[in-house]
Amino acid sequence: MTTFAPSRPVKRTTYIPSMELVPGVIAGSVPGIARMITRAEAGYPEASAALAEIYKHTGKAHIVGITGVPGAGKSTLVSSLIRALASDGYKVGVIAVDPSSPFSGGAILGDRVRMSDAAESCRAFVRSMATRGHLGGLARSTLQAVDILDAAGYSPIIIETVGVGQDEVEVVTAAHTIVVLSAPGLGDDIQAIKAGILEIADIHAVSKSDKPEAPATVSALKGMMALGTYRTGSNWSPPVLPVSSVSGERIGELKDAIGRHWVHLRESGELATRQRSICRTRILGTARHLFQQKFDEKAGGLEKYIQAVVNRDIDPLVAAHMLLGWDHEGRIT
Ligand SMILES: Nc1nc2c(ncn2[C@@H]2O[C@H](COP(=O)(O)OP(=O)(O)OP(=O)(O)O)[C@@H](O)[C@H]2O)c(=O)[nH]1
Ligand SMILES: [Mg+2]
């Protein structure tokens, strides 16, 4: 006789339509926010209308980008800032773009643990976004996650990214205040120069100021600043601040500088200009990504045109038009 093990009850979770999550998100429900971010990250078409609705409730938060090469000390600094800002009463949101793939483990977990310690004690919202697997594109879903936190009443919202790569730069330039973090002892050059992000900094921070190499990095940066250019039409002068997340040195000053920059943007009228440039970057970035996606789909049909070009039946330009689904004169049909 055969006996069958009793089947385990299957736990069914019903899918809540994204539109139904919107009121909860706006009311600040943490599970609702987390769910909505997951849907933005996965690029669910079903979530688009809800995200569009959420977008209407954004525009209140101060968005702060913190960028710097891997290992510069960004996550550690963000943890210190969460504590400092939360003790001033701010409801802090953090979106960290992990440089590592979701499959390589280690560092991601480290970041999450450290930051969530700070988040737990301060009731801040911290979320890591993986750099792979974004159907809608990394920049789009990261900034949608920022929108979700903005609509939910978080401010400031800190975005942590390594400042290399088109997507990453796109993300950080969508911030109102950009903090570029340089670490001492990672070579004589200022690493941000290599990454091309030095000139976008509203605030320069030098991490690990408890290290003996820190003053040299600070003066190298100040020297560079004297030569460098900053956004034209601004009378904000980017400060250079050494900070230590270990000793806590000058974290408060950095926090104040971030706040001062926000006041400056609002009082000088520069905020409107920056908002426009953020929106421009977001539209263009999204359009570029969508175009690339469509192109990649079409590129699958390339094979059939190759032989026609080899045979001299059509020339490469006409083949390219056909590949794109345009007419022979290159008009979009
Ligand atoms: N001495 C000292 N070490 C620090 C300080 N801040 C961070 N570190 C150390 O620097 C290393 C990198 O710090 P993270 O905060 O993970 O750097 P990150 O920029 O977030 O790195 P990625 O996320 O990998 O790009 C860790 O071993 C930290 O403990 C500091 O203020 N002083
Ligand atoms: Mg980090």
Coordinates of C-alpha atoms and ligand atoms in Angstrom, one line a residue:
M1 CA 0.0 0.0 0.0
T2 CA 1.3 3.4 -0.9
T3 CA 0.9 6.2 1.6
F4 CA 1.0 9.7 0.5
A5 CA 2.4 12.5 2.6
P6 CA -0.2 15.1 3.3
S7 CA 0.2 17.9 0.9
R8 CA 1.5 21.1 2.5
P9 CA -0.9 23.9 2.3
V10 CA 0.2 26.3 -0.5
K11 CA 0.5 29.9 0.7
R12 CA -1.3 32.0 -1.9
T13 CA -0.7 35.7 -2.0
T14 CA -3.1 37.6 -4.1
Y15 CA -1.6 40.1 -6.4
I16 CA -2.7 43.6 -5.4
P17 CA -3.1 45.8 -8.5
S18 CA -0.5 48.6 -8.4
M19 CA -3.1 51.3 -8.6
E20 CA -4.6 50.0 -5.3
L21 CA -1.2 50.5 -3.6
V22 CA -1.0 54.2 -4.5
P23 CA -3.0 55.6 -1.5
G24 CA -0.9 53.5 0.9
V25 CA 2.3 54.8 -0.7
I26 CA 1.2 58.4 -0.4
A27 CA 0.1 57.8 3.2
G28 CA 3.7 56.4 3.9
S29 CA 2.9 52.7 4.3
V30 CA 6.3 51.0 4.4
P31 CA 5.1 47.6 3.0
G32 CA 3.3 49.5 0.2
I33 CA 6.4 51.5 -0.6
A34 CA 8.6 48.4 -0.6
R35 CA 6.2 46.6 -3.0
M36 CA 5.9 49.5 -5.3
I37 CA 9.7 49.9 -5.6
T38 CA 9.9 46.1 -6.4
R39 CA 7.5 46.6 -9.2
A40 CA 9.3 49.7 -10.5
E41 CA 12.6 47.7 -10.4
A42 CA 11.1 44.8 -12.2
G43 CA 9.6 47.1 -14.9
Y44 CA 6.1 45.7 -14.6
P45 CA 4.0 47.4 -17.4
E46 CA 1.0 47.1 -15.0
A47 CA 2.8 49.5 -12.6
S48 CA 3.2 52.3 -15.1
A49 CA -0.2 53.9 -14.5
A50 CA 0.4 53.8 -10.7
L51 CA 3.8 55.3 -11.1
A52 CA 2.4 58.1 -13.2
E53 CA -0.1 58.7 -10.4
I54 CA 2.6 58.7 -7.8
Y55 CA 4.6 61.1 -9.9
K56 CA 1.9 63.8 -9.4
H57 CA 2.6 63.7 -5.7
T58 CA 6.4 64.3 -6.0
G59 CA 8.5 67.4 -6.1
K60 CA 8.6 68.1 -2.4
A61 CA 11.8 66.1 -1.4
H62 CA 15.3 67.3 -1.3
I63 CA 17.2 64.7 -3.4
V64 CA 20.9 64.3 -2.5
G65 CA 23.3 62.2 -4.7
I66 CA 26.4 60.8 -3.0
T67 CA 28.9 59.5 -5.5
G68 CA 32.5 58.3 -5.5
V69 CA 34.6 55.4 -6.6
P70 CA 34.0 51.9 -5.1
G71 CA 35.4 51.8 -1.6
A72 CA 35.4 55.6 -1.1
G73 CA 33.3 55.2 2.0
K74 CA 29.9 56.1 0.6
S75 CA 27.7 53.6 2.4
T76 CA 29.5 54.2 5.7
L77 CA 29.0 57.9 5.3
V78 CA 25.3 57.5 4.4
S79 CA 24.8 55.5 7.6
S80 CA 26.3 58.4 9.6
L81 CA 24.2 60.9 7.7
I82 CA 21.0 58.9 8.3
R83 CA 21.7 59.1 12.1
A84 CA 22.6 62.8 12.0
L85 CA 19.6 63.8 9.8
A86 CA 17.1 61.6 11.7
S87 CA 18.2 63.1 15.0
D88 CA 17.2 66.5 13.5
G89 CA 13.8 65.0 12.9
Y90 CA 14.1 64.3 9.1
K91 CA 12.4 61.3 7.6
V92 CA 15.3 60.0 5.5
G93 CA 15.0 57.8 2.5
V94 CA 18.0 56.1 0.9
I95 CA 18.3 54.4 -2.5
A96 CA 21.7 52.7 -2.9
V97 CA 22.6 51.4 -6.3
D98 CA 24.8 48.4 -5.7
P99 CA 27.8 48.2 -8.0
S100 CA 27.9 44.4 -7.6
S101 CA 25.6 42.1 -9.5
P102 CA 22.8 40.5 -7.4
F103 CA 24.7 37.2 -7.8
S104 CA 28.0 38.1 -6.3
G105 CA 26.9 38.5 -2.7
G106 CA 29.3 39.8 -0.1
A107 CA 29.6 43.6 -0.3
I108 CA 25.8 44.0 -0.9
L109 CA 25.0 42.3 2.3
G110 CA 27.6 44.3 4.1
D111 CA 26.1 47.5 2.9
R112 CA 22.6 46.4 3.7
V113 CA 23.5 45.3 7.2
R114 CA 25.4 48.5 8.1
M115 CA 22.9 50.8 6.6
S116 CA 19.8 49.0 7.9
D117 CA 21.3 49.2 11.4
A118 CA 21.2 53.0 11.1
A119 CA 17.9 52.8 9.4
E120 CA 16.3 50.6 12.0
S121 CA 17.2 52.8 14.9
C122 CA 16.1 55.9 13.0
R123 CA 13.1 54.5 11.1
A124 CA 14.6 55.7 7.8
F125 CA 13.8 53.8 4.6
V126 CA 16.8 52.2 3.0
R127 CA 16.7 50.2 -0.2
S128 CA 19.4 48.7 -2.4
M129 CA 18.8 48.4 -6.1
A130 CA 20.7 45.8 -8.0
T131 CA 22.4 47.0 -11.1
R132 CA 21.2 44.1 -13.2
G133 CA 17.8 42.9 -14.2
H134 CA 16.0 46.3 -14.7
L135 CA 13.7 45.8 -17.6
G136 CA 13.0 49.5 -17.6
G137 CA 16.6 50.5 -17.2
L138 CA 18.6 51.2 -14.1
A139 CA 18.3 55.0 -14.2
R140 CA 14.5 54.8 -14.7
S141 CA 13.7 52.4 -11.9
T142 CA 16.1 54.0 -9.5
L143 CA 14.5 57.4 -10.1
Q144 CA 11.0 55.9 -9.9
A145 CA 12.1 54.5 -6.5
V146 CA 13.1 58.0 -5.5
D147 CA 9.7 59.3 -6.7
I148 CA 7.9 56.7 -4.6
L149 CA 9.8 57.9 -1.5
D150 CA 9.2 61.5 -2.4
A151 CA 5.4 60.9 -2.7
A152 CA 5.5 59.1 0.6
G153 CA 6.9 62.2 2.4
Y154 CA 10.6 61.3 2.7
S155 CA 13.1 64.1 2.6
P156 CA 15.9 64.2 2.2
I157 CA 16.3 61.2 -0.1
I158 CA 19.8 60.1 -0.6
I159 CA 20.9 58.2 -3.7
E160 CA 24.2 56.4 -3.4
T161 CA 26.0 55.4 -6.6
V162 CA 29.5 54.8 -7.9
G163 CA 29.9 57.7 -10.4
V164 CA 30.9 55.7 -13.4
G165 CA 28.8 54.6 -16.3
Q166 CA 26.1 56.4 -18.2
D167 CA 23.2 55.1 -16.1
E168 CA 25.0 55.9 -12.9
V169 CA 25.8 59.5 -13.9
E170 CA 22.2 59.9 -15.1
V171 CA 21.0 58.9 -11.7
V172 CA 23.3 61.2 -9.8
T173 CA 22.6 64.2 -12.0
A174 CA 18.9 63.8 -11.1
A175 CA 19.8 65.0 -7.6
H176 CA 19.4 68.6 -6.4
T177 CA 22.6 68.4 -4.4
I178 CA 25.5 66.3 -5.5
V179 CA 28.2 65.2 -3.0
V180 CA 31.3 63.8 -4.6
L181 CA 33.2 61.7 -2.1
S182 CA 37.0 61.2 -2.6
A183 CA 39.0 58.8 -0.4
P184 CA 42.6 59.5 0.7
G185 CA 45.3 57.1 -0.2
L186 CA 43.7 55.6 -3.3
G187 CA 46.4 57.1 -5.5
D188 CA 47.7 60.6 -6.1
D189 CA 45.1 61.7 -8.5
I190 CA 41.7 62.7 -7.4
Q191 CA 39.6 59.7 -8.4
A192 CA 36.6 61.8 -9.4
I193 CA 38.6 63.4 -12.2
K194 CA 39.0 60.1 -13.9
A195 CA 35.3 59.4 -13.5
G196 CA 34.6 62.9 -14.9
I197 CA 32.3 63.8 -12.0
L198 CA 34.4 66.4 -10.3
E199 CA 32.7 69.3 -12.0
I200 CA 29.2 68.2 -11.1
A201 CA 29.9 68.4 -7.4
D202 CA 28.0 70.9 -5.3
I203 CA 29.9 69.6 -2.3
H204 CA 33.2 67.8 -2.1
A205 CA 33.7 65.5 0.8
V206 CA 37.0 63.7 1.6
S207 CA 36.3 60.5 3.4
K208 CA 38.4 58.8 6.1
S209 CA 39.8 62.1 7.5
D210 CA 41.1 60.0 10.4
K211 CA 43.8 58.7 8.0
P212 CA 47.1 60.6 7.8
E213 CA 46.8 60.8 3.9
A214 CA 43.6 62.9 4.2
P215 CA 45.1 66.4 4.3
A216 CA 47.0 65.8 1.1
T217 CA 43.8 64.8 -0.7
V218 CA 42.0 67.8 0.7
S219 CA 44.6 70.3 -0.6
A220 CA 44.9 68.5 -3.9
L221 CA 41.1 68.9 -4.3
K222 CA 41.2 72.6 -3.3
G223 CA 44.0 73.2 -5.8
M224 CA 41.9 71.5 -8.5
M225 CA 38.9 73.5 -7.5
A226 CA 40.8 76.8 -8.1
L227 CA 41.4 75.7 -11.6
G228 CA 38.2 73.9 -12.2
T229 CA 34.8 75.1 -13.5
Y230 CA 31.5 74.8 -11.7
R231 CA 28.0 75.2 -13.2
T232 CA 27.8 78.5 -14.9
G233 CA 25.4 81.1 -13.6
S234 CA 25.7 79.9 -10.0
N235 CA 27.2 81.8 -7.2
W236 CA 27.4 78.7 -5.0
S237 CA 31.0 77.9 -4.2
P238 CA 31.4 74.1 -3.6
P239 CA 33.0 73.5 -0.2
V240 CA 35.6 70.9 0.4
L241 CA 34.9 69.0 3.6
P242 CA 37.0 66.3 5.2
V243 CA 34.8 63.8 7.1
S244 CA 35.3 60.7 9.1
S245 CA 32.6 58.2 9.7
V246 CA 34.8 56.4 12.2
S247 CA 35.4 59.4 14.5
G248 CA 32.3 61.2 13.4
E249 CA 34.4 64.3 12.6
R250 CA 32.6 67.0 10.6
I251 CA 29.7 64.8 9.7
G252 CA 27.5 67.5 11.2
E253 CA 29.2 70.1 9.0
L254 CA 28.6 68.0 5.9
K255 CA 24.9 67.6 6.9
D256 CA 24.7 71.4 7.3
A257 CA 26.4 72.1 4.0
I258 CA 23.8 69.8 2.3
G259 CA 21.0 71.8 4.0
R260 CA 22.6 75.1 3.1
H261 CA 22.8 74.1 -0.6
W262 CA 19.1 73.3 -0.6
V263 CA 18.3 76.7 0.9
H264 CA 20.7 78.3 -1.7
L265 CA 18.9 76.6 -4.6
R266 CA 15.5 77.7 -3.3
E267 CA 16.5 81.3 -2.4
S268 CA 18.6 82.0 -5.5
G269 CA 15.9 80.7 -7.9
E270 CA 18.4 78.1 -9.2
L271 CA 16.0 75.3 -8.1
A272 CA 13.7 76.0 -11.0
T273 CA 16.6 75.7 -13.5
R274 CA 17.8 72.5 -11.9
Q275 CA 14.4 71.0 -11.8
R276 CA 14.1 71.6 -15.5
S277 CA 17.5 70.1 -16.2
I278 CA 16.6 67.0 -14.1
C279 CA 13.4 66.6 -16.0
R280 CA 15.2 67.0 -19.3
T281 CA 17.8 64.3 -18.3
R282 CA 15.0 61.9 -17.2
I283 CA 13.0 62.3 -20.4
L284 CA 16.0 61.9 -22.6
G285 CA 17.5 59.0 -20.6
T286 CA 14.2 57.1 -20.6
A287 CA 13.7 57.8 -24.3
R288 CA 17.2 56.7 -25.1
H289 CA 16.6 53.5 -23.1
L290 CA 13.3 52.7 -24.8
F291 CA 14.8 53.4 -28.2
Q292 CA 17.7 51.1 -27.4
Q293 CA 15.3 48.4 -26.3
K294 CA 13.3 48.6 -29.5
F295 CA 16.5 48.6 -31.5
D296 CA 17.7 45.5 -29.8
E297 CA 14.5 43.8 -30.6
K298 CA 14.8 44.7 -34.2
A299 CA 18.5 43.8 -34.4
G300 CA 17.4 40.2 -34.1
G301 CA 16.1 40.5 -37.6
L302 CA 19.5 41.5 -39.0
E303 CA 20.4 38.1 -40.5
K304 CA 17.9 38.3 -43.4
Y305 CA 19.3 41.6 -44.6
I306 CA 23.0 40.5 -44.6
Q307 CA 22.6 38.2 -47.6
A308 CA 20.8 40.9 -49.5
V309 CA 23.6 43.3 -48.9
V310 CA 26.2 40.6 -49.8
N311 CA 24.3 40.0 -53.0
R312 CA 24.3 43.7 -53.8
D313 CA 20.5 43.6 -53.9
I314 CA 20.3 46.5 -51.5
D315 CA 22.9 48.8 -50.0
P316 CA 23.7 49.0 -46.2
L317 CA 21.8 52.2 -45.8
V318 CA 18.6 50.7 -47.2
A319 CA 19.2 47.6 -45.2
A320 CA 19.5 49.7 -42.1
H321 CA 16.2 51.5 -42.9
M322 CA 14.5 48.2 -43.4
L323 CA 15.9 46.8 -40.2
L324 CA 14.5 49.8 -38.3
G325 CA 11.1 49.3 -40.1
W326 CA 11.5 52.7 -41.9
D327 CA 10.7 53.2 -45.5
H328 CA 13.4 53.4 -48.2
E329 CA 14.0 57.1 -47.8
G330 CA 14.4 56.7 -44.0
R331 CA 11.0 58.0 -43.1
I332 CA 9.7 56.6 -39.9
T333 CA 6.6 54.6 -40.8
Ligands
LIG1 N1 39.3 54.7 8.5 C1 38.1 54.9 8.0 N2 37.6 53.9 7.2 C2 36.4 54.1 6.6 C3 35.7 55.3 6.8 N3 34.6 55.2 6.1 C4 34.6 54.0 5.5 N4 35.7 53.3 5.8 C5 36.1 52.0 5.4 O1 36.2 52.0 3.9 C6 35.7 50.8 3.4 C7 34.7 51.1 2.3 O2 33.6 51.7 2.8 P1 32.1 51.7 2.2 O3 31.3 52.6 2.9 O4 31.7 50.3 2.0 O5 32.5 52.3 0.7 P2 31.6 52.5 -0.5 O6 32.0 53.7 -1.2 O7 30.1 52.4 -0.1 O8 31.9 51.2 -1.4 P3 31.1 50.6 -2.6 O9 29.6 50.5 -2.2 O10 31.7 49.3 -2.8 O11 31.3 51.5 -3.8 C8 35.2 50.0 4.5 O12 36.1 49.0 4.9 C9 34.9 51.0 5.6 O13 35.0 50.5 6.9 C10 36.3 56.3 7.7 O14 35.7 57.4 7.9 N5 37.5 56.1 8.2
MG2 MG 28.5 51.2 -0.8

